[in-house]
Coordinates of C-alpha atoms and ligand atoms in Angstrom, one line a residue:
X238 CA 13.8 -20.9 -10.4
X239 CA 13.6 -21.1 -14.3
X240 CA 16.9 -22.8 -15.4
X241 CA 17.1 -22.8 -19.2
X242 CA 14.0 -23.9 -20.7
X243 CA 11.5 -24.4 -17.7
X244 CA 10.6 -23.1 -15.0
X245 CA 10.6 -25.6 -12.0
X246 CA 6.3 -24.9 -11.6
X247 CA 7.1 -26.4 -15.8
X248 CA 10.0 -29.0 -14.5
X249 CA 8.1 -30.8 -12.1
X250 CA 4.7 -31.4 -13.9
X251 CA 5.2 -35.1 -15.3
X252 CA 7.0 -35.8 -11.9
X253 CA 3.1 -35.2 -10.3
X254 CA 1.7 -37.2 -13.4
X255 CA 3.5 -39.5 -12.5
X256 CA 3.1 -40.4 -9.3
X257 CA 4.8 -44.4 -9.4
X258 CA 8.4 -44.7 -9.4
X259 CA 11.3 -48.0 -9.5
X260 CA 14.2 -47.8 -7.3
X261 CA 17.1 -49.6 -7.8
X262 CA 19.8 -50.6 -5.9
X263 CA 22.5 -52.6 -7.6
X264 CA 25.6 -53.3 -7.2
X265 CA 28.8 -54.9 -5.5
X266 CA 26.5 -55.1 -2.5
X267 CA 25.0 -57.3 -4.6
X268 CA 27.9 -60.0 -4.6
X269 CA 27.6 -60.8 -0.6
X270 CA 24.0 -60.6 -0.5
X271 CA 24.1 -58.9 2.7
X272 CA 22.3 -55.7 2.4
X273 CA 24.5 -52.5 1.5
X274 CA 25.8 -51.7 4.4
X275 CA 27.3 -54.5 5.4
X276 CA 30.6 -52.4 4.1
X277 CA 30.6 -50.7 7.2
X278 CA 28.0 -52.9 9.2
X279 CA 30.3 -55.4 9.5
X280 CA 34.1 -53.1 8.5
X281 CA 35.3 -54.1 6.2
X282 CA 38.9 -53.1 5.2
X283 CA 38.3 -51.9 1.1
X284 CA 40.5 -53.9 -0.5
X285 CA 38.9 -57.1 1.6
X286 CA 35.8 -55.7 -0.1
X287 CA 37.0 -55.0 -3.4
X288 CA 37.2 -58.3 -3.5
X289 CA 33.8 -58.6 -4.0
X290 CA 34.7 -56.9 -7.8
X291 CA 36.5 -60.4 -8.7
X292 CA 32.7 -61.9 -9.2
X293 CA 30.3 -59.7 -9.9
X294 CA 29.9 -60.2 -13.4
X295 CA 26.3 -59.5 -13.3
X296 CA 26.3 -62.0 -16.7
X297 CA 21.9 -62.2 -16.7
X298 CA 21.6 -58.4 -16.4
X299 CA 19.3 -57.6 -18.9
X300 CA 18.6 -53.8 -18.7
X301 CA 15.1 -54.1 -21.4
X302 CA 14.2 -55.9 -19.0
X303 CA 14.1 -53.8 -15.9
X304 CA 12.1 -50.8 -17.9
X305 CA 9.9 -53.8 -19.0
X306 CA 8.6 -54.4 -15.3
X307 CA 8.8 -51.1 -14.0
X308 CA 6.3 -50.3 -17.6
X309 CA 4.3 -53.7 -16.5
X310 CA 3.6 -52.1 -12.7
X311 CA 2.1 -49.1 -13.7
X312 CA 5.3 -47.5 -12.8
X313 CA 6.9 -43.8 -15.4
X314 CA 10.4 -42.9 -13.8
X315 CA 13.0 -45.3 -12.8
X316 CA 16.0 -44.1 -10.8
X317 CA 19.1 -46.6 -10.4
X318 CA 21.9 -46.2 -8.5
X319 CA 24.7 -45.1 -10.0
X320 CA 26.7 -45.8 -7.0
X321 CA 26.0 -46.2 -3.3
X322 CA 28.0 -45.8 -0.6
X323 CA 31.1 -48.1 -0.7
X324 CA 31.3 -46.2 -3.6
X325 CA 31.5 -48.6 -6.8
X326 CA 30.3 -46.5 -9.9
X327 CA 28.0 -49.1 -12.4
X328 CA 29.5 -46.6 -14.6
X329 CA 32.9 -45.3 -16.4
X330 CA 34.0 -43.3 -14.6
X331 CA 36.7 -41.7 -15.9
X332 CA 37.8 -40.7 -11.9
X333 CA 37.7 -44.3 -9.7
X334 CA 38.8 -47.8 -11.6
X335 CA 36.2 -49.5 -8.6
X336 CA 33.5 -49.7 -12.1
X337 CA 31.3 -52.4 -13.0
X338 CA 33.2 -51.2 -16.1
X339 CA 36.9 -51.6 -15.4
X340 CA 36.0 -55.6 -13.2
X341 CA 34.4 -58.2 -13.6
X342 CA 31.7 -57.5 -15.3
X343 CA 33.2 -54.9 -18.1
X344 CA 30.2 -53.2 -18.8
X345 CA 28.4 -49.8 -17.6
X346 CA 24.8 -50.4 -16.2
X347 CA 23.8 -47.2 -16.5
X348 CA 24.2 -46.4 -20.0
X349 CA 22.6 -50.0 -20.7
X350 CA 19.6 -49.0 -18.2
X351 CA 19.3 -45.6 -19.6
X352 CA 19.3 -46.5 -23.1
X353 CA 16.7 -49.3 -21.6
X354 CA 14.6 -46.6 -19.8
X355 CA 13.6 -43.8 -22.9
X356 CA 13.0 -47.3 -24.9
X357 CA 10.4 -48.5 -22.9
X358 CA 9.1 -44.7 -22.6
X359 CA 10.2 -44.0 -18.8
X360 CA 11.3 -41.3 -16.9
X361 CA 15.3 -41.5 -16.7
X362 CA 16.5 -41.2 -12.6
X363 CA 20.2 -41.2 -11.5
X364 CA 21.0 -41.6 -7.3
X365 CA 24.1 -40.7 -6.7
X366 CA 26.1 -41.4 -3.0
X367 CA 28.2 -37.7 -2.5
X368 CA 29.6 -39.7 1.0
X369 CA 32.5 -42.7 -0.3
X370 CA 33.5 -44.6 2.0
X371 CA 36.5 -45.6 0.5
X372 CA 37.5 -42.8 1.6
X373 CA 38.7 -41.7 5.8
X374 CA 37.5 -38.3 5.1
X375 CA 34.0 -39.8 5.8
X376 CA 34.3 -40.8 8.8
X377 CA 36.5 -38.7 10.2
X378 CA 35.9 -35.6 8.5
X379 CA 38.6 -33.3 11.0
X380 CA 41.4 -35.6 10.9
X381 CA 41.5 -37.2 7.4
X382 CA 40.6 -33.1 5.8
X383 CA 43.2 -34.5 2.9
X384 CA 40.9 -37.1 2.2
X385 CA 37.3 -35.1 3.3
X386 CA 38.3 -32.7 0.2
X387 CA 39.1 -35.3 -2.6
X388 CA 36.1 -37.6 -2.0
X389 CA 33.7 -33.8 -2.0
X390 CA 35.9 -33.6 -5.3
X391 CA 34.9 -37.2 -6.2
X392 CA 31.6 -36.3 -5.8
X393 CA 31.8 -33.2 -7.9
X394 CA 33.9 -34.3 -11.2
X395 CA 31.4 -37.9 -10.9
X396 CA 27.7 -35.5 -10.8
X397 CA 29.7 -33.8 -13.9
X398 CA 29.8 -37.0 -16.0
X399 CA 27.1 -38.8 -15.2
X400 CA 25.3 -35.1 -16.2
X401 CA 27.1 -35.6 -19.3
X402 CA 28.0 -38.5 -20.8
X403 CA 24.4 -40.4 -20.7
X404 CA 21.9 -38.1 -21.9
X405 CA 18.9 -36.7 -20.6
X406 CA 19.0 -37.2 -17.2
X407 CA 15.1 -36.6 -15.4
X408 CA 15.9 -37.3 -11.6
X409 CA 19.1 -36.7 -9.8
X410 CA 18.3 -38.4 -6.3
X411 CA 21.6 -37.8 -4.6
X412 CA 22.1 -39.6 -0.5
X413 CA 24.4 -40.1 1.9
X414 CA 25.6 -36.1 2.1
X415 CA 24.9 -36.3 5.8
X416 CA 26.1 -39.1 7.2
X417 CA 29.4 -37.0 7.1
X418 CA 29.6 -35.8 10.5
X419 CA 31.2 -33.5 13.3
X420 CA 30.3 -31.6 15.2
X421 CA 32.5 -28.7 13.8
X422 CA 30.6 -29.8 10.5
X423 CA 27.4 -26.8 10.3
X424 CA 26.4 -27.3 7.0
X425 CA 26.0 -29.8 4.6
X426 CA 25.0 -28.5 2.0
X427 CA 27.7 -26.1 2.4
X428 CA 30.1 -29.1 3.2
X429 CA 29.3 -30.8 -0.3
X430 CA 29.3 -27.0 -2.0
X431 CA 25.6 -27.8 -3.0
X432 CA 24.9 -25.0 -4.3
X433 CA 27.4 -24.9 -7.6
X434 CA 26.9 -28.8 -7.5
X435 CA 23.4 -28.5 -9.4
X436 CA 24.3 -25.5 -10.5
X437 CA 26.6 -27.4 -11.8
X438 CA 24.0 -30.2 -12.9
X439 CA 20.9 -27.9 -13.6
X440 CA 23.5 -26.2 -15.6
X441 CA 24.0 -29.7 -18.1
X442 CA 20.8 -31.1 -17.7
X443 CA 18.3 -27.9 -17.5
X444 CA 15.2 -30.3 -17.0
X445 CA 16.7 -32.1 -14.3
X446 CA 14.7 -32.1 -11.1
X447 CA 17.6 -32.4 -8.2
X448 CA 16.2 -34.2 -4.4
X449 CA 16.5 -32.5 -0.9
X450 CA 19.6 -34.2 -0.1
X451 CA 22.4 -32.4 -0.9
X452 CA 20.4 -30.8 1.6
X453 CA 18.9 -27.9 0.2
X454 CA 15.7 -27.6 -0.9
X455 CA 15.9 -27.5 -4.7
X456 CA 12.9 -29.8 -6.8
X457 CA 11.2 -32.0 -3.6
X458 CA 11.4 -33.5 -0.5
X459 CA 12.3 -37.1 0.0
X460 CA 10.4 -39.4 3.4
X461 CA 12.0 -42.5 3.5
X462 CA 10.5 -46.0 4.5
X463 CA 7.0 -43.5 6.1
X464 CA 4.1 -41.9 4.4
X465 CA 4.4 -38.0 5.7
X466 CA 3.2 -35.9 2.9
X467 CA 4.7 -32.1 2.4
X468 CA 3.0 -28.7 2.7
X469 CA 0.7 -28.5 0.0
X470 CA 2.4 -27.3 -2.7
X471 CA 5.4 -29.0 -2.3
X472 CA 6.4 -32.0 -4.4
X473 CA 7.5 -34.8 -2.0
X474 CA 8.3 -39.1 -2.8
X475 CA 7.8 -42.0 -0.3
X476 CA 10.5 -44.2 -1.1
X477 CA 10.0 -47.6 0.0
X478 CA 11.4 -51.2 0.5
X479 CA 8.9 -54.1 -0.2
X480 CA 10.7 -55.8 2.5
X481 CA 11.2 -54.4 6.0
X482 CA 14.0 -51.2 6.8
X483 CA 16.8 -53.3 6.7
X484 CA 18.0 -53.1 3.6
X485 CA 18.1 -51.9 -0.4
X486 CA 20.4 -53.4 -1.8
X487 CA 19.8 -58.4 -2.1
X488 CA 19.2 -59.6 0.6
X489 CA 19.8 -63.6 0.3
X490 CA 17.3 -64.4 2.7
X491 CA 14.8 -62.1 4.1
X492 CA 11.8 -62.6 5.8
X493 CA 9.6 -60.0 6.2
X494 CA 8.1 -58.8 3.0
X495 CA 5.6 -56.1 2.5
X496 CA 2.0 -57.4 0.6
X497 CA 0.7 -56.4 -2.7
X498 CA -2.4 -55.2 -0.3
X499 CA 0.1 -52.9 2.0
X500 CA 2.4 -52.0 -1.4
X501 CA -1.1 -51.1 -3.2
X502 CA -2.3 -48.9 -0.1
X503 CA 1.6 -46.9 0.4
X504 CA 0.6 -46.1 -2.7
X505 CA -3.0 -45.0 -2.7
X506 CA -1.6 -42.9 0.6
X507 CA 0.8 -40.9 -1.2
X508 CA -1.3 -40.4 -4.6
X509 CA -4.1 -39.1 -1.6
X510 CA -1.6 -36.3 -0.3
X511 CA -0.4 -35.1 -3.9
X512 CA 3.2 -37.4 -3.6
X513 CA 4.5 -39.8 -4.9
X514 CA 5.1 -43.9 -4.1
X515 CA 9.6 -44.7 -5.5
X516 CA 9.1 -48.5 -4.5
X517 CA 12.8 -50.3 -4.3
X518 CA 14.4 -53.9 -5.6
X519 CA 17.8 -55.1 -4.9
X520 CA 18.1 -57.2 -7.7
X521 CA 20.5 -60.3 -8.1
X522 CA 24.5 -60.1 -8.1
X523 CA 23.7 -61.8 -11.4
X524 CA 21.1 -58.7 -12.4
X525 CA 17.6 -60.5 -12.0
X526 CA 15.0 -59.7 -10.1
X527 CA 14.3 -61.6 -7.3
X528 CA 10.6 -63.8 -7.4
X529 CA 9.2 -61.9 -4.5
X530 CA 9.8 -58.9 -5.8
X531 CA 8.7 -59.7 -9.8
X532 CA 5.7 -61.3 -8.6
X533 CA 4.3 -57.9 -6.2
X534 CA 5.3 -55.5 -9.1
X535 CA 3.0 -57.7 -11.7
X536 CA 0.3 -57.9 -9.1
X537 CA 0.2 -53.7 -8.5
X538 CA 0.4 -53.9 -12.1
X539 CA -2.7 -55.9 -12.7
X540 CA -4.2 -53.2 -10.1
X541 CA -3.2 -50.0 -11.9
X542 CA -4.4 -51.2 -15.7
X543 CA -7.9 -50.9 -13.8
X544 CA -7.2 -48.1 -11.9
X545 CA -4.2 -46.2 -12.7
X546 CA -6.7 -43.2 -13.6
X547 CA -6.7 -42.7 -9.5
X548 CA -3.5 -42.0 -9.4
X549 CA -1.9 -40.4 -12.4
X550 CA -1.5 -36.7 -11.7
X551 CA -3.4 -37.2 -8.6
X552 CA -5.7 -33.6 -6.2
X553 CA -6.0 -33.7 -2.8
X554 CA -9.1 -34.5 -1.9
X555 CA -11.6 -32.9 0.7
X556 CA -13.8 -35.0 2.0
X557 CA -13.2 -37.2 4.8
X558 CA -10.0 -39.5 4.4
X559 CA -8.6 -37.6 0.9
X560 CA -5.2 -35.8 2.5
X561 CA -7.2 -32.0 2.6
X562 CA -5.9 -30.6 6.3
X563 CA -9.4 -30.5 6.8
X564 CA -9.9 -30.3 11.2
X565 CA -10.7 -33.3 11.8
X566 CA -7.3 -35.4 8.9
X567 CA -5.7 -32.4 11.1
X568 CA -6.6 -33.5 14.2
X569 CA -5.8 -37.5 13.2
X570 CA -9.3 -38.6 13.9
X571 CA -10.0 -41.6 11.3
X572 CA -12.8 -41.0 9.2
X573 CA -14.7 -44.4 8.2
X574 CA -11.8 -47.0 8.3
X575 CA -13.2 -47.6 4.9
X576 CA -10.6 -46.8 2.4
X577 CA -9.6 -42.9 1.8
X578 CA -10.2 -41.1 -1.8
X579 CA -8.4 -39.5 -4.4
X580 CA -9.0 -36.5 -6.6
X581 CA -9.1 -35.3 -10.5
X582 CA -11.2 -32.0 -10.6
X583 CA -15.2 -33.0 -10.1
X584 CA -14.3 -36.9 -9.8
X585 CA -13.4 -38.5 -6.5
X586 CA -11.7 -41.8 -6.2
X587 CA -12.9 -43.7 -2.6
X588 CA -9.6 -46.9 -2.6
X589 CA -11.7 -49.0 0.1
X590 CA -9.2 -50.7 1.9
X591 CA -11.9 -52.6 3.9
X592 CA -14.5 -53.1 2.4
X593 CA -17.6 -52.3 4.7
X594 CA -20.7 -55.2 2.2
X595 CA -23.0 -54.1 0.2
X596 CA -23.1 -50.3 0.9
X597 CA -20.7 -47.7 1.9
X598 CA -21.4 -44.7 3.9
X599 CA -19.1 -41.3 3.7
X600 CA -19.8 -38.4 5.9
X601 CA -19.9 -34.0 5.5
X602 CA -20.3 -34.7 2.0
X603 CA -21.5 -30.4 1.3
X604 CA -21.1 -31.0 -2.9
X605 CA -24.1 -33.4 -4.8
X606 CA -22.7 -36.3 -5.8
X607 CA -24.4 -37.7 -9.5
X608 CA -23.1 -41.4 -10.5
X609 CA -20.7 -43.8 -8.7
X610 CA -19.0 -46.3 -10.5
X611 CA -16.7 -49.6 -8.9
X612 CA -13.9 -49.6 -11.4
X613 CA -12.6 -53.0 -10.8
X614 CA -16.0 -54.1 -12.8
X615 CA -17.4 -51.0 -14.4
X616 CA -20.9 -51.6 -13.0
X617 CA -23.1 -48.9 -11.9
X618 CA -23.4 -48.8 -8.0
X619 CA -26.6 -46.9 -6.4
X620 CA -26.4 -43.1 -4.8
X621 CA -28.5 -41.5 -1.9
X622 CA -27.1 -38.6 -0.2
X623 CA -28.8 -37.3 3.4
X624 CA -28.7 -33.8 4.5
X625 CA -27.0 -34.8 7.1
X626 CA -24.0 -34.9 4.2
X627 CA -24.2 -38.8 4.3
X628 CA -23.2 -40.1 1.1
X629 CA -24.5 -43.4 0.7
X630 CA -23.5 -45.7 -2.0
X631 CA -25.2 -48.5 -2.4
X632 CA -26.0 -51.9 -4.0
X633 CA -22.6 -52.9 -4.2
X634 CA -21.5 -56.1 -4.1
X635 CA -21.3 -58.4 -0.6
X636 CA -17.5 -59.4 -1.4
X637 CA -15.1 -57.0 -2.9
X638 CA -14.5 -56.8 -6.9
X639 CA -10.4 -56.2 -5.6
X640 CA -8.8 -58.9 -3.9
X641 CA -6.9 -55.3 -2.7
X642 CA -8.4 -52.5 -3.1
X643 CA -12.2 -51.2 -5.1
X644 CA -12.0 -48.2 -6.2
X645 CA -15.3 -45.7 -6.6
X646 CA -15.2 -43.5 -8.6
X647 CA -17.5 -40.8 -8.2
X648 CA -18.6 -38.2 -10.2
X649 CA -20.3 -34.8 -8.4
X650 CA -21.9 -32.0 -9.3
X651 CA -18.4 -29.8 -8.8
X652 CA -15.0 -30.1 -6.6
X653 CA -16.5 -32.5 -3.8
X654 CA -16.3 -30.2 -0.3
X655 CA -16.5 -31.5 2.7
X656 CA -19.8 -30.1 5.3
X657 CA -19.0 -28.3 8.2
X658 CA -20.3 -28.7 10.6
X659 CA -20.9 -26.2 12.8
X660 CA -22.3 -27.3 15.7
X661 CA -20.9 -30.9 16.6
X662 CA -22.9 -32.7 18.4
X663 CA -26.1 -32.1 15.6
X664 CA -26.2 -34.9 13.9
X665 CA -26.8 -37.1 17.2
X666 CA -29.9 -35.5 17.0
X667 CA -30.9 -34.9 20.6
X668 CA -33.9 -33.8 21.1
Ligands
FHN91 O1 22.1 -45.2 3.8 C1 21.1 -45.4 2.2 C2 21.0 -46.7 2.6 O2 21.3 -47.4 2.0 C3 20.1 -46.2 0.9 O3 20.4 -45.9 -0.1 C4 18.1 -45.1 1.8 C5 17.4 -45.1 0.3 O4 17.0 -43.4 0.1 N1 19.1 -44.2 1.1 C6 19.4 -44.0 2.3 C7 19.3 -44.2 4.0 O5 18.8 -42.4 4.3

């Protein structure tokens, strides 16, 4: 679909180059610090929940610090919750007084966030929850028809505000539309009048990317907390929390945080399948970011400083462990437990998750390898290729050069291809 200035293919180009973004779940739920679903999970009445806004001063909020941290981590775009399911707006909405502008903070967070991201050279995304739990129609859409209609109208009005009042917006990240449920509702997209809503958004923002959560396909898919590749040619982005899946907003005590190694493996695995990784943080009610999120982002940033060429603009690689849908990968038969491949043209990047030692063997390589270098150290490695298609990369250090993932950049004579095995037992070399 073309819209205004450029085609869908042109609009999505920067997204494929970016590969890595920051998700920010910041909202009133940070005050009680039990996750963004607590209003529903604890069945807190609207008037009681609204009282949290009296202490939501976010007095240490510094949008430039958030943007700086995203850049430091190697992220190229940010998506901020402009309003989550609880209905509290982080911007100056003319159709709702339940906002950060009209309560204790008296600040338009979205305005400050957009300005800081632009200044830092980041693309700007806005998350918008279609559902608003303050409307009874969200839970009983048939019993409270008028409330349901008012909530849908609010969504149209507020998306118009967000697309009109904050300059260029690069991503509209819908959520929550499917939380309105009733057996008589056959189409979520029709319920929200999504076609009309998205046409309006695109008219106001001709270059915008819209995700698939208004239940129309639009520009890209959004698997959540797991890495599930879309078909070749379809853009997709996995969003994921650093902690376990209990919450995206600030949770005071969550012992279960993924390690930097795990987070990097997820980033690499998404990039291996030409997908993006949207890594979430949940800032504290004062607007600062907790140490264990900052430390992980900085460690990722250190890794990206050396290895980002293997991530930004990554392409699928046909070699085993490289995201191409070759028979073995499709059958889920893990190649070598060493790692995964990304590619850029004729260059392959072998991401070694479990360093095997002085040599690494890659089976079934058809294309001639010309050279190999360890990105972390810049040191060349030796290579030899056997007729069976085994590529042996050797002369490597015994211990992994990078404490997380070591990347070996392999130049090939052509786009690296896998050796198709006519007789799958031939390598046994039986008499
Ligand atoms: O219910 C939300 C949840 O709070 C969070 O915002 C995630 C992020 O993608 N989306 C919904 C759950 O799928």
